[in-house]
Amino acid sequence: MSTLLAIPRELREEILHYLTLPSTVYTSSAKADTHSLHQIGSRKTEETYVDTRIYLPSRPPANVLSTCRQLRQEGLEHHTHLLNSSSVVEIEDSKAEVANSTKVAERSGTEFDEAAERAGDDGVTLRLTLEVQRAQRGPFGFSVPIREELSPRFLALLPLMKTARKLKLVVWPAFDWWNGPPQVSPLEQWRQRKALLKRINAYQVGHTEQPSEAESAKTSDTAQPRLDAVSVAVGKILAQLPAVEELDLGVFIATGDLFRWDLPDVKWEKIQPWLDGPITRTGGVQLRRVSRTLTSVWQMPEVEIASQQPFYVQKETRSDTLSNKWRVERQGGLRAPMFEHLAHLAALELPETSVNETFERVDS
């Protein structure tokens, strides 16, 4: 038996805490610096995933986890304790670790995003960054990549995250998400109904098979809600993190985009169906509390610190597990001093609409 395993568990806990490494931000990219991917003329295409960045408030040293089964188990248990702690635990941070932590998070063109995300960290909660329907520059111009799979980095760090009971998600959606799901035009509805009637008439005379129930539902109920891109991404994350009980989901938008994009005066109008429904339809079986926040972020020139201004906050608490009943409290409005100042500078008119309501929702 080694000397370390021969001493009492309490002393080993002190040693493990002393060896614990400070917070680190990982990216889904295999390379820390992706500057070459954004150069004009580059024919490289960066792989994209559901997750973009992973913030670990602390991490156990790899050499301890690979020593033996007992030390690995004790190291993971100590890490779980720190990850689910209600207060920040002081961890000594060396200059070398600061440099390494910063280098891991380097992504060309994402400095503003990372500054805004770090501004909201509390030093104890696991944080994942997601991008939804955001365009990316490739060798042939900008396009919206498909983000369906979790990154290899996420899967490699999963043993350090799967016991987390608190999770923070930062979502950067593009205009297409803020503008709401695509709607079927009246002309397309008429074409679908006409095609269905043609199929029914042909079936009655014995020329074709009977239309399926899916086809009938598609044409008869065009208002059927579609899966939201954010809900799908959140579901993929929660399916891998089954212990999460508290979820803090922040939807970020740059202040310039908030007023420059062709969005309604009430900025959350087009995404109201997402706000009214469950956070996801897959995963999250242990969820007890959910917070959704629509936040405007900005950064002053030559300043590394980003500022935030929430304009819509929705708190959801599961009041009945059997019936999956949730108590929802929401407040929203654009009458914050910062928005008033911007509106005055740009001669804008802010909407008088505000939200302050409480109700119960039952999820199927």
XYZ file of C-alpha atoms in Angstrom:
364
model
C 0.000 0.000 0.000
C 1.334 3.449 -0.928
C 2.052 6.074 1.722
C -0.777 8.305 0.419
C -3.392 5.561 0.792
C -2.096 4.638 4.241
C -2.933 8.024 5.780
C -6.495 8.898 6.963
C -9.076 9.941 4.362
C -9.399 13.394 5.924
C -5.739 14.124 5.261
C -6.017 12.845 1.702
C -8.932 15.250 1.195
C -6.681 18.129 2.273
C -4.001 16.966 -0.150
C -6.502 16.618 -2.991
C -7.770 20.119 -2.312
C -4.223 21.471 -2.387
C -3.655 19.732 -5.746
C -6.940 20.945 -7.264
C -6.372 23.077 -10.361
C -8.105 26.440 -10.910
C -10.911 27.296 -13.301
C -10.358 26.640 -16.999
C -12.264 27.492 -20.156
C -12.127 24.832 -22.861
C -13.254 25.177 -26.455
C -14.795 22.569 -28.715
C -12.000 23.187 -31.220
C -9.021 20.878 -31.029
C -6.736 23.877 -31.493
C -6.570 26.772 -29.064
C -5.950 29.407 -31.744
C -8.188 29.190 -34.813
C -6.978 32.387 -36.459
C -6.017 30.595 -39.684
C -9.596 29.395 -40.117
C -10.793 33.001 -40.451
C -8.141 34.265 -42.846
C -9.229 35.290 -46.321
C -8.373 32.570 -48.793
C -8.259 29.805 -46.210
C -9.982 26.641 -47.395
C -10.164 25.078 -43.962
C -13.579 24.520 -42.426
C -13.833 24.430 -38.660
C -15.906 21.610 -37.244
C -18.931 22.817 -35.317
C -20.741 21.204 -32.393
C -23.671 21.860 -30.079
C -21.288 23.166 -27.410
C -18.743 25.905 -28.105
C -17.050 26.555 -24.755
C -16.932 24.771 -21.395
C -16.104 26.583 -18.158
C -14.977 24.343 -15.299
C -14.728 26.247 -11.975
C -12.109 23.712 -10.800
C -10.613 20.439 -11.955
C -8.663 17.580 -10.388
C -5.134 16.900 -11.675
C -4.941 14.235 -14.365
C -1.997 12.434 -12.735
C -4.050 11.792 -9.578
C -7.000 10.455 -11.577
C -4.738 8.044 -13.441
C -2.829 6.723 -10.403
C -5.236 4.028 -9.219
C -8.966 3.328 -8.947
C -9.258 4.432 -5.320
C -7.536 7.774 -5.840
C -9.519 8.341 -9.027
C -12.778 7.739 -7.167
C -11.775 9.976 -4.256
C -10.555 12.663 -6.656
C -13.867 12.643 -8.538
C -15.830 12.736 -5.270
C -13.815 15.734 -4.092
C -14.379 17.419 -7.437
C -18.133 16.758 -7.170
C -18.170 18.374 -3.738
C -16.510 21.517 -5.124
C -18.739 21.538 -8.208
C -21.941 21.438 -6.141
C -20.750 23.768 -3.411
C -22.978 26.737 -2.620
C -20.021 29.078 -2.093
C -16.747 29.710 -3.882
C -13.891 27.602 -2.528
C -10.518 29.295 -2.602
C -8.057 27.501 -4.879
C -4.471 28.644 -5.214
C -3.798 29.826 -8.752
C -0.255 29.940 -10.071
C 0.894 32.235 -12.858
C 1.552 29.257 -15.115
C -2.007 28.019 -14.724
C -3.402 31.470 -15.535
C -1.486 31.495 -18.806
C -2.579 27.989 -19.714
C -6.213 28.651 -18.832
C -6.276 31.740 -21.011
C -4.596 30.009 -23.930
C -7.088 27.152 -23.966
C -9.935 29.635 -24.481
C -8.326 31.626 -27.297
C -10.613 31.782 -30.326
C -10.110 34.350 -33.039
C -13.036 36.763 -33.210
C -14.731 35.580 -30.007
C -13.119 37.940 -27.490
C -16.351 39.863 -26.920
C -18.378 36.674 -26.438
C -15.929 35.287 -23.889
C -15.769 38.564 -21.962
C -19.567 38.682 -21.722
C -19.732 35.069 -20.549
C -17.054 35.527 -17.894
C -18.833 38.613 -16.561
C -21.681 36.412 -15.351
C -19.650 33.584 -13.792
C -19.963 33.096 -10.051
C -16.807 30.991 -9.701
C -18.627 27.831 -8.655
C -21.190 26.878 -11.339
C -20.401 24.797 -14.405
C -21.054 26.829 -17.555
C -21.530 25.712 -21.164
C -21.777 27.991 -24.181
C -24.089 27.111 -27.083
C -24.496 28.755 -30.473
C -27.823 28.469 -32.284
C -28.326 29.283 -35.963
C -25.270 31.576 -36.007
C -23.473 31.966 -39.312
C -19.820 31.065 -39.646
C -17.334 32.133 -42.273
C -15.936 29.328 -44.374
C -13.886 29.059 -47.560
C -16.878 30.111 -49.702
C -18.443 32.787 -47.518
C -20.811 32.751 -44.568
C -23.177 29.869 -43.885
C -25.139 28.456 -40.967
C -23.425 25.204 -39.937
C -25.249 22.170 -38.632
C -24.648 21.669 -34.929
C -26.077 18.280 -33.998
C -23.275 16.475 -32.168
C -21.550 17.177 -28.872
C -17.864 17.981 -29.185
C -15.113 15.440 -28.412
C -13.959 17.906 -25.753
C -17.370 17.708 -24.042
C -17.329 13.913 -24.083
C -13.769 13.833 -22.723
C -14.729 16.126 -19.821
C -18.020 14.334 -19.147
C -16.668 12.368 -16.130
C -15.970 15.748 -14.467
C -19.401 17.200 -15.292
C -22.006 14.428 -15.105
C -22.489 14.792 -11.325
C -23.181 18.533 -11.474
C -26.500 19.532 -9.903
C -26.225 23.164 -11.052
C -25.652 24.181 -14.642
C -25.436 27.482 -16.442
C -26.029 27.653 -20.191
C -25.142 30.719 -22.240
C -26.854 30.744 -25.636
C -25.858 32.985 -28.545
C -28.716 32.706 -31.068
C -28.832 34.505 -34.407
C -31.581 36.631 -35.917
C -33.421 33.612 -37.354
C -34.086 32.313 -33.841
C -35.147 35.698 -32.449
C -37.464 36.113 -35.427
C -39.379 32.976 -34.464
C -39.944 29.651 -36.191
C -40.668 29.641 -39.935
C -44.348 29.995 -40.693
C -46.189 28.263 -43.519
C -47.649 30.816 -45.909
C -51.360 30.716 -46.821
C -50.376 29.751 -50.382
C -48.364 26.786 -49.110
C -51.272 25.745 -46.861
C -53.584 25.783 -49.884
C -51.101 23.677 -51.900
C -50.802 21.118 -49.102
C -54.574 20.791 -48.758
C -54.986 20.487 -52.532
C -52.356 17.742 -52.684
C -54.024 15.870 -49.824
C -57.462 16.045 -51.483
C -55.920 14.742 -54.692
C -54.412 11.797 -52.790
C -57.773 11.050 -51.131
C -59.653 11.106 -54.442
C -57.059 8.837 -56.052
C -57.317 6.425 -53.128
C -61.094 6.274 -53.383
C -60.876 5.071 -56.984
C -58.141 2.579 -56.125
C -55.124 4.221 -57.752
C -52.977 5.000 -54.687
C -52.538 4.032 -51.059
C -54.423 5.759 -48.283
C -52.694 8.950 -47.020
C -50.883 8.409 -43.756
C -51.936 10.039 -40.486
C -48.736 12.096 -40.514
C -49.619 13.603 -43.892
C -53.141 14.417 -42.734
C -51.886 16.040 -39.538
C -49.298 18.056 -41.467
C -51.867 19.567 -43.787
C -54.770 19.920 -41.387
C -52.865 21.459 -38.510
C -50.357 23.914 -39.916
C -50.208 25.706 -36.582
C -48.639 22.679 -34.901
C -45.633 23.929 -32.865
C -42.225 22.998 -34.187
C -39.216 22.023 -32.134
C -37.261 25.102 -31.142
C -33.530 25.044 -31.940
C -32.579 26.149 -28.418
C -34.801 23.475 -26.855
C -33.170 20.801 -29.027
C -29.654 21.920 -28.054
C -30.553 22.092 -24.353
C -32.079 18.621 -24.557
C -28.847 17.158 -25.954
C -26.864 18.691 -23.097
C -29.241 17.630 -20.315
C -29.409 14.082 -21.702
C -25.700 13.787 -20.846
C -25.979 15.548 -17.476
C -28.807 13.685 -15.699
C -28.022 15.042 -12.224
C -28.815 18.688 -13.046
C -31.545 20.076 -10.770
C -31.005 23.828 -11.233
C -30.635 25.253 -14.730
C -29.745 28.862 -15.456
C -30.201 29.597 -19.156
C -29.090 32.999 -20.391
C -29.875 34.065 -23.951
C -27.339 36.731 -24.948
C -27.652 39.363 -27.653
C -25.330 42.256 -28.432
C -26.956 45.586 -27.652
C -26.327 46.796 -31.188
C -28.141 43.780 -32.618
C -31.002 44.265 -30.156
C -31.890 47.610 -31.737
C -30.418 47.133 -35.223
C -32.082 43.868 -36.158
C -35.521 44.065 -37.716
C -37.280 42.713 -34.639
C -40.639 43.789 -33.161
C -40.690 46.556 -30.571
C -41.433 43.885 -27.990
C -38.218 41.941 -28.553
C -39.517 38.648 -27.163
C -42.724 38.644 -29.216
C -41.552 36.128 -31.839
C -40.092 33.699 -29.269
C -43.094 33.767 -26.941
C -43.974 30.124 -27.776
C -40.541 29.091 -26.514
C -41.004 31.093 -23.320
C -44.448 29.569 -22.774
C -43.344 25.962 -23.235
C -40.997 23.593 -21.364
C -37.275 24.254 -21.537
C -36.833 21.000 -23.461
C -38.798 17.890 -24.313
C -35.847 15.516 -23.855
C -33.605 15.160 -20.816
C -33.790 17.153 -17.617
C -35.873 14.657 -15.665
C -34.353 15.873 -12.388
C -34.914 19.570 -13.027
C -36.444 21.425 -10.101
C -35.699 25.062 -10.925
C -35.173 26.756 -14.268
C -34.268 30.370 -14.968
C -34.497 31.902 -18.446
C -32.990 35.341 -18.957
C -32.882 37.462 -22.100
C -29.816 39.645 -21.695
C -28.318 42.470 -23.711
C -24.516 42.653 -23.516
C -22.070 45.332 -24.627
C -18.426 46.224 -24.249
C -16.827 49.647 -24.219
C -13.898 50.174 -26.620
C -10.493 49.126 -25.251
C -12.085 47.615 -22.140
C -11.940 43.862 -21.507
C -14.879 43.796 -19.098
C -18.313 43.356 -20.672
C -21.541 44.679 -19.160
C -24.970 43.051 -19.072
C -28.555 44.261 -18.875
C -31.364 41.675 -18.530
C -34.648 42.749 -20.091
C -36.684 39.576 -19.530
C -36.421 37.185 -16.568
C -38.505 34.049 -16.159
C -38.267 31.819 -13.057
C -39.780 28.335 -13.211
C -40.183 26.070 -10.185
C -41.530 22.533 -10.318
C -44.324 22.427 -7.744
C -45.579 18.907 -8.440
C -43.328 16.136 -9.742
C -46.072 13.610 -10.520
C -48.152 15.932 -12.680
C -45.059 17.856 -13.888
C -46.613 21.135 -12.812
C -44.483 24.270 -12.864
C -44.982 27.653 -11.244
C -43.816 30.363 -13.653
C -42.948 33.927 -12.652
C -41.876 36.356 -15.363
C -40.917 39.999 -15.589
C -39.864 41.853 -18.697
C -39.511 45.335 -20.117
C -37.111 47.718 -21.835
C -37.410 50.646 -19.423
C -34.015 50.127 -17.796
C -31.814 53.256 -17.517
C -29.283 51.868 -20.004
C -31.955 51.283 -22.666
C -33.459 54.711 -21.996
C -30.046 56.291 -22.574
C -29.513 54.402 -25.852
C -32.986 55.295 -27.051
C -32.300 58.968 -26.345
C -29.006 58.889 -28.262
C -30.486 57.100 -31.279
C -33.875 58.859 -31.198
C -35.659 55.553 -30.632
C -39.040 54.952 -29.071
C -39.066 52.192 -26.493
C -42.257 50.135 -26.146
C -44.403 50.687 -23.080
C -45.194 46.976 -22.974
C -44.018 45.231 -19.821
C -44.597 41.807 -18.312
C -45.251 40.956 -14.688
C -47.245 37.783 -14.253
C -47.374 34.471 -12.424
C -49.133 31.306 -13.574
C -48.918 27.507 -13.520
C -47.909 25.344 -16.443
C -48.318 21.579 -16.830
C -45.807 19.930 -19.152
C -46.767 16.774 -20.989
